[in-house]
Amino acid sequence: MPVFEYKCKNCGHITEFLEKADFHGEHICSNCRGQVMEKLLSTFSARISGSSSLTSSDSCPTGTCPLS
Ligand SMILES: [Zn+2]
């Protein structure tokens, strides 16, 4: 189950929630109990989008890969 980070719009505290992708329940700030939470992009997806690994996934960068 993935971890999503939500930032409280009331106090700015970031709380992590373990949840399914189709979860639509409430998120409550662990600091101030506020219920207005803004979903943050996970560090995982941010790292993927900024990487060049996707463009080189179907070709060998060094020419020595046995599967290429
Ligand atoms: Zn809060």
Coordinates of C-alpha atoms and ligand atoms in Angstrom, one line a residue:
M1 CA 0.0 0.0 0.0
P2 CA 1.6 3.3 -1.0
V3 CA 2.3 6.2 1.3
F4 CA 0.8 9.6 0.5
E5 CA 1.8 12.8 2.1
Y6 CA -0.7 15.5 2.8
K7 CA 0.1 19.1 3.9
C8 CA -2.3 20.7 6.4
K9 CA -3.6 24.1 5.0
N10 CA -4.2 25.2 8.5
C11 CA -0.8 24.7 10.2
G12 CA 1.4 23.5 7.3
H13 CA 2.2 20.2 9.1
I14 CA 2.8 17.3 6.7
T15 CA 1.2 14.0 7.7
E16 CA 1.7 10.6 5.9
F17 CA -1.2 8.4 5.2
L18 CA -1.1 4.7 4.1
E19 CA -4.0 4.3 1.7
K20 CA -5.2 2.8 -1.5
A21 CA -5.2 4.9 -4.7
D22 CA -9.0 5.0 -4.7
F23 CA -9.4 6.1 -1.1
H24 CA -11.8 9.0 -0.7
G25 CA -12.0 9.3 3.0
E26 CA -11.1 12.3 5.2
H27 CA -7.5 13.2 6.1
I28 CA -7.0 14.7 9.5
C29 CA -3.9 16.6 10.4
S30 CA -2.0 14.8 13.1
N31 CA -0.8 18.1 14.6
C32 CA -3.9 20.4 14.7
R33 CA -6.7 17.9 13.8
G34 CA -7.5 20.1 10.8
Q35 CA -9.3 18.4 7.9
V36 CA -8.2 20.6 5.0
M37 CA -5.3 18.7 3.6
E38 CA -3.5 19.2 0.3
K39 CA -2.1 16.1 -1.3
L40 CA 1.6 16.3 -2.1
L41 CA 3.4 14.5 -4.9
S42 CA 5.3 11.6 -3.5
T43 CA 9.1 11.6 -3.5
F44 CA 8.9 8.4 -5.5
S45 CA 7.1 9.8 -8.5
A46 CA 9.1 13.0 -8.4
R47 CA 12.3 11.0 -8.6
I48 CA 11.0 9.0 -11.6
S49 CA 9.9 12.0 -13.6
G50 CA 13.3 13.7 -13.1
S51 CA 15.3 10.6 -14.1
S52 CA 16.5 9.5 -17.5
S53 CA 16.0 5.8 -16.7
L54 CA 12.7 5.7 -18.5
T55 CA 14.1 6.8 -21.8
S56 CA 17.0 4.3 -21.6
S57 CA 14.9 1.3 -20.4
D58 CA 14.6 -0.3 -23.8
S59 CA 18.2 0.2 -24.9
C60 CA 21.5 -0.6 -23.3
P61 CA 23.4 2.5 -22.2
T62 CA 26.8 0.8 -22.2
G63 CA 26.4 -1.7 -25.0
T64 CA 27.3 -4.6 -22.8
C65 CA 23.9 -5.7 -21.5
P66 CA 23.2 -9.4 -22.3
L67 CA 19.6 -8.8 -23.1
S68 CA 20.1 -6.0 -25.6
Ligands
ZN1 ZN -2.7 21.0 10.9

